[in-house]
């Protein structure tokens, strides 16, 4: 999967990968409904969390990489701490999404949803959760800290350039 | 439940999807969607890289010129994509003579340009040029998004030059209506950037907008791939997609000033924003004003735009709402069949 969608065709590629990845989640959900095996449920949890995290982190990491903040070779101290904070917030949100989707799909035991119908539920749940995410103070703090670090670095670089130019 | 059958159905759906995706990519790659204007035009005035485009077309018997001022945050060609999706065309169809400002490309010299340069220098010189060319004292102004904010400031400083003003999806109270831009901007150190400005890469602005609604973008992309009808409109889709990814670089000082003074301090509605010697007082605007805003706008909430009515005399104020989003008002088929032709007609009649 491409890690950023910075042009239109990339966006379709990225979205398609997300769609296909969602089918893997749906297969696991169907298995979970059929067997109620706790181990399979754990596998399902991990899979959906992975999908959610990958999509969201991709969206942000592409923004952050433009500011030089997600290159692990150059990332230091506070930058890394902020990225870890971001991942932790996203990790906390993922189970809520999974619960909501599984709950809705479970209601269709005798009339299994077409994958497209599952995807509609899945993506709308993601949209709803994402709105809550970007409006949360914790998340805004995290992003603000990242951007402020970038500003500080850029301003310091500019000061050096200005002093060299007299 | 037949688990195997279900899995087989999923496979079939995915296989069908892959075929549609391939078809979309093939069609996409065959498109010629270079950035450009649909309507023939020429540059009739240029100043420090800023251009004033003059669009060609029958201007009927209403020679009073209209100037479109678009946001600096995106490129203005969104106002003229195709004949069916062109604000420029809607205006020409109503007999207007249309001009548009294209802000200059941002280079190292732009870093220290503040908002007064954009208002006092670029906008004022453009308006004086058009007034001189047509031998008229006033023109009609259409400001879009940030461009609308610029136009409000300008019309409050120079009411004598503006015959009527249209604001489209224009933030006025920058903190109203749960504005996500304000929420994110609150804690960012724009004052520091204002002191030592650094140009902001356009790619960062693009990715900021994309990051606000990544799953909406996924959903929309899947709808485009899945819907065979979308291939018929792929040219328009591709033009809009391309435009979304082309945010220009932002001039450091002006951008920081806009975010600090307007979003963080909300100085426009507080009557505290100064451009040079001029304190911006929206009450100075004495021309007819039409305020267009979108009810599902996630960038400029309707509450942020609609508050304008408090500052304009009620006899001079009108508004129209569009049931859609920020970009939809500019490119939506519905908008081009209803609200935009109505706006063009309003301009014809506003001063009568």
Coordinates of C-alpha atoms in Angstrom, one line a residue:
Chain A
X1 CA 0.0 0.0 0.0
X2 CA 1.3 3.4 -0.9
X3 CA 2.0 5.4 2.3
X4 CA 0.7 8.7 1.0
X5 CA -1.8 9.9 -1.5
X6 CA -0.3 13.1 -2.9
X7 CA -1.9 13.0 -6.3
X8 CA -5.3 11.9 -7.6
X9 CA -4.2 8.5 -9.0
X10 CA -2.5 7.6 -5.8
X11 CA -5.7 8.5 -4.0
X12 CA -7.6 5.9 -6.0
X13 CA -4.8 3.3 -5.5
X14 CA -4.8 4.0 -1.7
X15 CA -8.6 3.9 -1.5
X16 CA -8.7 0.6 -3.4
X17 CA -6.2 -0.9 -1.1
X18 CA -8.2 0.1 1.8
X19 CA -11.4 -1.4 0.2
X20 CA -9.7 -4.7 -0.4
X21 CA -8.2 -4.7 3.1
X22 CA -11.7 -4.2 4.5
X23 CA -12.8 -7.4 2.7
X24 CA -10.2 -9.3 4.7
X25 CA -11.8 -7.8 7.9
X26 CA -15.2 -8.8 6.7
X27 CA -14.1 -12.4 6.1
X28 CA -12.8 -12.5 9.7
X29 CA -16.0 -11.0 11.0
X30 CA -18.0 -13.7 9.2
X31 CA -15.8 -16.3 10.7
X32 CA -16.3 -14.8 14.1
X33 CA -20.1 -14.8 13.7
X34 CA -20.0 -18.5 12.7
X35 CA -17.7 -19.8 15.3
X36 CA -17.6 -17.3 18.2
X37 CA -14.1 -18.6 18.8
X38 CA -12.3 -16.2 21.2
X39 CA -9.0 -16.7 19.3
X40 CA -10.5 -15.8 16.0
X41 CA -12.1 -12.8 17.6
X42 CA -8.6 -11.7 18.8
X43 CA -7.3 -12.1 15.2
X44 CA -10.2 -10.1 13.9
X45 CA -9.6 -7.3 16.4
X46 CA -5.9 -7.1 15.4
X47 CA -6.8 -7.1 11.7
X48 CA -9.4 -4.3 11.9
X49 CA -7.2 -2.3 14.2
X50 CA -4.4 -2.7 11.7
X51 CA -6.6 -1.4 8.9
X52 CA -7.8 1.6 10.9
X53 CA -4.4 2.5 12.1
X54 CA -2.8 2.1 8.7
X55 CA -5.3 4.4 7.0
X56 CA -5.3 7.1 9.6
X57 CA -1.6 7.1 10.3
X58 CA -1.0 7.2 6.5
X59 CA -3.2 10.3 6.2
X60 CA -1.3 12.0 9.0
X61 CA 2.2 10.7 8.3
X62 CA 2.1 12.0 4.8
X63 CA 1.3 15.5 6.3
X64 CA 3.9 15.1 9.0
X65 CA 6.6 13.8 6.7
X66 CA 6.3 17.1 4.7
X67 CA 7.5 18.7 7.9
X68 CA 10.3 16.3 8.4
X69 CA 8.8 14.8 11.4
X70 CA 8.2 11.1 10.6
X71 CA 11.6 10.3 9.1
X72 CA 12.8 7.9 11.8
X73 CA 16.4 8.5 10.9
X74 CA 16.1 12.3 11.6
X75 CA 13.4 12.1 14.2
X76 CA 14.5 12.9 17.7
X77 CA 13.2 13.2 21.2
X78 CA 10.0 15.2 21.2
X79 CA 9.1 14.4 17.5
X80 CA 9.2 10.7 18.3
X81 CA 7.2 11.2 21.5
X82 CA 4.5 13.0 19.6
X83 CA 4.2 10.4 17.0
X84 CA 3.9 7.7 19.7
X85 CA 1.2 9.8 21.4
X86 CA -0.7 10.0 18.1
X87 CA -0.5 6.2 17.6
X88 CA -1.6 5.7 21.2
X89 CA -4.7 7.9 20.7
X90 CA -5.6 6.0 17.5
X91 CA -5.1 2.7 19.2
X92 CA -7.6 3.7 21.8
X93 CA -10.2 4.6 19.2
X94 CA -9.9 1.4 17.2
X95 CA -11.8 -0.9 19.5
X96 CA -14.8 1.4 19.6
X97 CA -15.0 1.2 15.8
X98 CA -14.6 -2.6 15.8
X99 CA -17.4 -3.0 18.4
X100 CA -19.8 -0.8 16.5
X101 CA -19.2 -2.6 13.2
X102 CA -19.3 -6.1 14.6
X103 CA -22.5 -5.2 16.5
X104 CA -24.2 -4.1 13.3
X105 CA -23.0 -7.0 11.1
X106 CA -24.0 -9.5 13.8
X107 CA -27.6 -8.5 13.2
X108 CA -27.5 -10.0 9.8
X109 CA -26.9 -13.7 10.6
X110 CA -29.6 -15.1 8.3
X111 CA -29.2 -12.5 5.6
X112 CA -25.5 -12.0 5.2
X113 CA -24.6 -8.6 4.0
X114 CA -23.0 -8.1 0.6
X115 CA -19.5 -6.9 1.0
X116 CA -20.4 -3.5 -0.5
X117 CA -23.0 -3.1 2.3
X118 CA -20.5 -4.1 4.9
X119 CA -18.1 -1.6 3.5
X120 CA -20.7 1.2 3.7
X121 CA -21.1 0.4 7.4
X122 CA -17.4 0.2 8.0
X123 CA -16.4 3.4 6.2
X124 CA -19.3 5.4 7.8
X125 CA -18.2 4.2 11.2
X126 CA -14.6 5.3 10.4
X127 CA -15.8 8.7 9.3
X128 CA -17.8 9.2 12.5
X129 CA -14.9 8.1 14.7
X130 CA -12.5 10.3 12.8
X131 CA -14.7 13.4 13.3
X132 CA -14.6 12.7 17.0
X133 CA -10.8 12.2 16.8
X134 CA -9.9 15.4 15.1
X135 CA -12.1 17.4 17.4
X136 CA -10.6 15.9 20.6
X137 CA -8.4 18.2 22.7
X138 CA -5.8 15.4 23.1
X139 CA -5.5 15.0 19.4
X140 CA -5.4 18.8 18.7
X141 CA -2.6 19.1 21.3
X142 CA -0.6 16.4 19.7
X143 CA -0.9 17.9 16.2
X144 CA -0.3 21.4 17.5
X145 CA 2.9 20.2 19.2
X146 CA 4.1 18.6 16.0
X147 CA 3.4 21.6 13.9
X148 CA 5.0 24.0 16.5
X149 CA 8.1 21.9 16.5
X150 CA 8.2 22.2 12.7
X151 CA 7.7 26.0 13.0
X152 CA 10.5 26.3 15.6
X153 CA 12.9 24.4 13.4
X154 CA 12.0 26.5 10.3
X155 CA 12.3 29.7 12.2
X156 CA 15.7 28.8 13.6
X157 CA 16.9 27.8 10.1
X158 CA 15.6 31.2 8.8
X159 CA 17.4 33.1 11.6
X160 CA 20.7 31.4 10.7
X161 CA 20.2 32.2 7.0
X162 CA 19.3 35.9 7.8
X163 CA 22.3 36.3 10.0
X164 CA 24.6 34.9 7.3
X165 CA 23.1 37.4 4.8
X166 CA 23.8 40.2 7.3
Chain B
X1 CA -25.1 -19.3 7.1
X2 CA -22.9 -20.8 4.4
X3 CA -19.5 -19.5 5.3
X4 CA -17.8 -20.7 2.1
X5 CA -20.5 -19.3 -0.1
X6 CA -20.2 -15.9 1.7
X7 CA -16.4 -15.9 1.2
X8 CA -16.9 -16.8 -2.4
X9 CA -19.3 -13.9 -2.8
X10 CA -16.8 -11.5 -1.3
X11 CA -14.1 -12.8 -3.7
X12 CA -16.5 -12.2 -6.6
X13 CA -17.2 -8.6 -5.4
X14 CA -13.5 -7.9 -5.0
X15 CA -12.7 -9.3 -8.5
X16 CA -15.4 -7.2 -10.0
X17 CA -14.0 -4.2 -8.1
X18 CA -10.5 -4.8 -9.4
X19 CA -11.8 -4.8 -13.0
X20 CA -13.5 -1.5 -12.4
X21 CA -10.4 -0.1 -10.8
X22 CA -8.3 -1.1 -13.8
X23 CA -10.8 0.5 -16.1
X24 CA -10.8 3.7 -14.1
X25 CA -7.0 3.9 -14.1
X26 CA -6.9 3.3 -17.9
X27 CA -9.5 6.0 -18.5
X28 CA -7.8 8.4 -16.1
X29 CA -4.4 8.0 -17.8
X30 CA -5.9 8.8 -21.2
X31 CA -7.3 12.1 -20.0
X32 CA -5.7 15.3 -20.9
X33 CA -6.3 17.4 -17.8
X34 CA -3.6 20.1 -17.9
X35 CA -4.3 23.0 -15.6
X36 CA -6.2 25.6 -17.5
X37 CA -9.1 27.8 -18.1
X38 CA -12.2 26.7 -20.0
X39 CA -13.1 30.2 -21.1
X40 CA -10.8 32.0 -23.5
X41 CA -9.1 34.9 -21.6
X42 CA -6.0 37.1 -21.6
X43 CA -3.9 38.8 -19.0
X44 CA -5.0 42.4 -19.1
X45 CA -2.9 43.6 -16.1
X46 CA 0.1 42.3 -14.3
X47 CA 1.9 43.5 -11.2
X48 CA 4.8 41.7 -9.4
X49 CA 3.7 38.4 -10.8
X50 CA 0.0 38.9 -9.9
X51 CA -2.3 38.7 -13.0
X52 CA -5.7 40.0 -13.8
X53 CA -7.4 37.8 -16.3
X54 CA -10.1 39.2 -18.6
X55 CA -12.5 36.6 -19.9
X56 CA -13.8 36.8 -23.5
X57 CA -17.5 36.3 -24.3
X58 CA -20.6 38.3 -25.2
X59 CA -21.0 40.9 -22.4
X60 CA -24.5 41.9 -23.5
X61 CA -25.5 45.4 -22.6
X62 CA -24.2 45.5 -19.1
X63 CA -20.6 46.6 -19.4
X64 CA -20.1 47.1 -15.6
X65 CA -17.2 44.8 -14.8
X66 CA -17.2 42.0 -12.2
X67 CA -13.9 41.1 -10.5
X68 CA -13.6 37.6 -8.9
X69 CA -11.2 37.4 -6.0
X70 CA -10.4 33.9 -5.1
X71 CA -8.7 32.5 -1.9
X72 CA -4.9 32.4 -2.0
X73 CA -5.0 28.9 -0.5
X74 CA -6.2 27.2 -3.7
X75 CA -5.8 28.0 -7.4
X76 CA -8.6 30.0 -9.0
X77 CA -9.2 27.9 -12.1
X78 CA -11.8 26.0 -10.1
X79 CA -14.1 28.9 -11.1
X80 CA -13.9 27.9 -14.8
X81 CA -13.5 24.1 -15.2
X82 CA -16.0 23.2 -17.9
X83 CA -18.9 25.0 -19.6
X84 CA -21.4 23.4 -17.3
X85 CA -19.2 23.9 -14.2
X86 CA -17.9 27.5 -14.6
X87 CA -18.8 30.4 -12.4
X88 CA -17.2 32.6 -15.1
X89 CA -19.6 31.1 -17.7
X90 CA -22.6 31.7 -15.5
X91 CA -21.6 35.4 -15.2
X92 CA -20.9 35.8 -18.9
X93 CA -24.3 34.2 -19.6
X94 CA -25.9 37.0 -17.6
X95 CA -24.1 39.6 -19.6
X96 CA -21.3 40.5 -17.2
X97 CA -17.8 41.4 -18.2
X98 CA -15.6 39.1 -16.0
X99 CA -12.2 39.7 -14.5
X100 CA -10.3 37.5 -12.1
X101 CA -7.2 38.0 -9.9
X102 CA -4.6 35.3 -10.0
X103 CA -2.3 35.8 -7.0
X104 CA 1.4 35.8 -7.8
X105 CA 3.5 32.7 -7.3
X106 CA 5.2 32.6 -3.9
X107 CA 8.9 33.0 -4.0
X108 CA 11.5 34.0 -1.5
X109 CA 10.5 37.7 -1.9
X110 CA 6.9 36.9 -1.0
X111 CA 8.0 35.6 2.5
X112 CA 7.8 39.0 4.1
X113 CA 4.7 40.4 2.2
X114 CA 2.0 41.1 4.7
X115 CA -1.8 41.3 4.1
X116 CA -1.6 45.0 3.4
X117 CA 0.4 44.2 0.2
X118 CA -2.5 42.0 -1.0
X119 CA -5.2 44.5 -0.2
X120 CA -3.6 47.9 -0.7
X121 CA -1.3 47.0 -3.5
X122 CA -2.5 44.0 -5.5
X123 CA -6.3 44.3 -5.0
X124 CA -6.4 48.1 -5.2
X125 CA -4.2 48.3 -8.3
X126 CA -6.3 45.6 -10.0
X127 CA -9.5 47.5 -9.3
X128 CA -8.1 50.8 -10.3
X129 CA -6.9 49.2 -13.6
X130 CA -10.4 47.8 -14.4
X131 CA -12.2 51.0 -13.4
X132 CA -9.8 53.0 -15.6
X133 CA -10.2 50.6 -18.5
X134 CA -14.0 50.8 -18.4
X135 CA -14.3 54.5 -17.4
X136 CA -16.6 53.6 -14.5
X137 CA -16.4 54.6 -10.9
X138 CA -17.4 51.4 -9.3
X139 CA -17.3 47.7 -10.1
X140 CA -18.9 44.5 -8.8
X141 CA -16.8 42.3 -6.6
X142 CA -17.1 38.5 -5.9
X143 CA -15.0 37.2 -3.1
X144 CA -14.6 33.5 -2.5
X145 CA -13.6 31.9 0.8
X146 CA -10.4 33.8 2.0
X147 CA -10.9 36.0 -1.1
X148 CA -14.2 37.0 0.4
X149 CA -12.6 38.1 3.6
X150 CA -10.1 40.2 1.6
X151 CA -13.1 41.7 -0.3
X152 CA -14.9 42.6 2.9
X153 CA -11.8 44.4 4.2
X154 CA -11.3 46.2 0.9
X155 CA -15.0 47.2 0.6
X156 CA -14.8 48.7 4.1
X157 CA -11.8 50.7 3.2
X158 CA -12.9 51.7 -0.3
X159 CA -16.7 51.7 -0.4
X160 CA -16.6 54.3 -3.1
X161 CA -15.2 51.8 -5.6
X162 CA -17.6 48.9 -5.0
X163 CA -21.0 48.9 -6.7
X164 CA -22.1 45.5 -5.2
X165 CA -20.4 42.7 -3.3
X166 CA -20.9 39.0 -3.4
X167 CA -19.3 36.8 -0.7
X168 CA -19.2 33.1 -1.3
X169 CA -18.3 30.6 1.5
X170 CA -16.6 33.4 3.3
X171 CA -15.5 33.2 6.9
X172 CA -16.5 36.2 8.9
X173 CA -16.6 35.0 12.5
X174 CA -13.7 32.7 12.4
X175 CA -14.5 31.0 15.6
X176 CA -18.2 30.3 15.0
X177 CA -19.8 27.0 14.3
X178 CA -17.2 24.5 15.5
X179 CA -14.7 25.5 12.8
X180 CA -12.2 22.8 12.6
X181 CA -9.6 25.1 11.2
X182 CA -9.9 27.4 14.2
X183 CA -9.7 24.4 16.6
X184 CA -6.5 23.2 15.0
X185 CA -5.1 26.8 14.6
X186 CA -5.7 27.8 18.2
X187 CA -2.5 26.4 19.7
X188 CA -0.2 26.8 16.8
X189 CA 2.6 29.4 17.1
X190 CA 1.5 31.7 14.3
X191 CA 2.7 34.8 16.2
X192 CA 6.3 33.4 16.0
X193 CA 5.8 32.9 12.3
X194 CA 4.5 36.4 11.9
X195 CA 7.7 37.7 13.5
X196 CA 10.1 35.5 11.4
X197 CA 8.0 34.4 8.4
X198 CA 8.7 31.2 6.5
X199 CA 6.8 30.3 3.3
X200 CA 4.5 27.4 3.8
X201 CA 4.7 24.6 1.1
X202 CA 1.5 24.1 -0.8
X203 CA 1.8 20.4 -0.4
X204 CA 1.5 20.8 3.3
X205 CA -1.8 22.8 2.9
X206 CA -3.1 20.1 0.5
X207 CA -2.3 17.3 3.0
X208 CA -3.8 19.3 5.8
X209 CA -7.1 19.4 3.9
X210 CA -6.8 15.7 3.0
X211 CA -6.1 14.9 6.7
X212 CA -9.3 16.5 7.8
X213 CA -11.4 13.9 6.1
X214 CA -9.3 10.9 5.0
X215 CA -12.2 8.4 5.2
X216 CA -14.6 10.6 3.3
X217 CA -11.9 10.7 0.5
X218 CA -11.7 6.9 0.5
X219 CA -15.5 6.6 0.3
X220 CA -15.8 9.1 -2.5
X221 CA -13.0 7.4 -4.4
X222 CA -14.7 4.0 -4.1
X223 CA -17.9 5.5 -5.3
X224 CA -16.1 6.9 -8.4
X225 CA -14.6 3.5 -9.1
X226 CA -17.8 1.5 -8.5
X227 CA -20.2 3.7 -10.4
X228 CA -19.9 3.1 -14.2
X229 CA -21.7 6.5 -14.8
X230 CA -18.6 8.2 -13.2
X231 CA -16.6 7.3 -16.3
X232 CA -18.8 9.6 -18.3
X233 CA -17.9 12.5 -16.0
X234 CA -14.3 11.4 -15.4
X235 CA -12.9 14.5 -17.0
X236 CA -14.7 16.7 -14.4
X237 CA -13.7 14.3 -11.6
X238 CA -10.1 14.4 -12.7
X239 CA -10.1 18.2 -13.0
X240 CA -11.4 18.6 -9.5
X241 CA -9.1 15.9 -8.1
X242 CA -6.1 17.6 -9.7
X243 CA -7.2 21.0 -8.4
X244 CA -7.5 19.6 -4.8
X245 CA -3.8 18.5 -5.0
X246 CA -2.5 21.8 -6.3
X247 CA -2.6 24.1 -3.3
X248 CA 0.0 26.8 -4.0
X249 CA 2.8 27.8 -1.6
X250 CA 1.7 30.3 1.0
X251 CA 3.5 33.6 1.6
X252 CA 4.9 33.3 5.1
X253 CA 4.0 36.7 6.6
X254 CA 0.5 37.0 5.1
X255 CA -0.4 33.4 5.9
X256 CA 0.7 33.8 9.5
X257 CA -1.0 37.1 9.8
X258 CA -4.2 35.7 8.5
X259 CA -4.2 32.7 10.8
X260 CA -3.1 34.8 13.8
X261 CA -5.2 37.9 13.4
X262 CA -8.4 36.3 11.9
X263 CA -8.5 32.8 13.3
X264 CA -6.8 33.1 16.6
X265 CA -7.8 36.7 17.5
X266 CA -11.0 36.8 15.5
X267 CA -10.3 40.5 14.8
X268 CA -12.6 41.0 11.9
X269 CA -15.8 40.7 13.9
X270 CA -14.3 42.4 16.9
X271 CA -13.5 45.4 14.7
X272 CA -9.9 45.2 15.7
X273 CA -8.2 44.3 12.4
X274 CA -5.9 47.0 11.0
X275 CA -4.5 47.2 7.6
X276 CA -1.9 49.9 7.7
X277 CA -3.7 53.0 9.0
X278 CA -7.1 51.5 8.3
X279 CA -9.1 49.9 11.1
X280 CA -11.5 47.5 9.3
X281 CA -15.1 48.3 10.1
X282 CA -17.6 46.1 8.3
X283 CA -20.2 48.7 9.0
X284 CA -18.5 51.0 6.4
X285 CA -19.7 48.7 3.6
X286 CA -22.4 50.7 1.9
X287 CA -23.2 48.7 -1.2
X288 CA -25.7 45.8 -1.7
X289 CA -24.2 42.6 -0.3
X290 CA -25.2 39.0 -1.3
X291 CA -23.8 36.4 1.1
X292 CA -23.7 32.8 -0.3
X293 CA -22.8 30.0 2.0
X294 CA -23.1 26.2 2.1
X295 CA -25.1 24.4 4.8
X296 CA -22.7 21.4 5.0
X297 CA -19.4 23.4 4.7
X298 CA -16.8 21.7 6.9
X299 CA -14.2 24.4 6.2
X300 CA -16.4 27.5 6.6
X301 CA -19.3 26.5 8.8
X302 CA -22.6 28.3 7.9
X303 CA -22.5 30.1 11.3
X304 CA -19.1 31.6 10.4
X305 CA -20.4 33.0 7.1
X306 CA -24.0 33.9 8.1
X307 CA -23.0 36.3 10.9
X308 CA -22.2 38.9 8.2
X309 CA -25.8 40.0 8.3
X310 CA -25.2 41.6 11.7
X311 CA -22.7 44.0 10.2
X312 CA -24.5 45.1 6.9
X313 CA -27.5 47.3 6.9
X314 CA -30.6 45.0 6.5
X315 CA -31.8 46.9 3.4
X316 CA -28.5 46.2 1.7
X317 CA -28.1 42.6 2.8
X318 CA -29.3 39.4 1.1
X319 CA -28.3 35.8 1.4
X320 CA -28.7 32.5 -0.3
X321 CA -27.9 29.1 1.1
X322 CA -26.7 26.1 -0.8
X323 CA -27.5 22.6 0.4
X324 CA -24.1 21.1 0.0
X325 CA -20.4 21.6 0.9
X326 CA -17.6 24.1 0.4
X327 CA -16.4 23.0 -3.0
X328 CA -19.9 21.9 -4.1
X329 CA -21.0 25.5 -4.3
X330 CA -18.3 26.1 -6.9
X331 CA -18.5 23.0 -9.0
X332 CA -21.7 21.2 -8.1
X333 CA -24.1 20.6 -11.0
X334 CA -27.0 21.6 -8.8
X335 CA -25.3 24.9 -7.9
X336 CA -24.7 25.7 -11.5
X337 CA -28.4 25.1 -12.3
X338 CA -29.8 27.1 -9.5
X339 CA -27.9 29.3 -7.1
X340 CA -25.1 30.6 -9.3
X341 CA -27.4 31.8 -12.1
X342 CA -29.5 33.4 -9.4
X343 CA -26.4 35.1 -8.0
X344 CA -25.5 36.4 -11.5
X345 CA -29.0 37.8 -11.9
X346 CA -28.8 39.4 -8.5
X347 CA -25.7 41.3 -9.6
X348 CA -27.6 42.6 -12.6
X349 CA -30.4 44.0 -10.4
X350 CA -28.7 44.8 -7.1
X351 CA -27.9 48.4 -7.8
X352 CA -31.2 49.3 -9.5

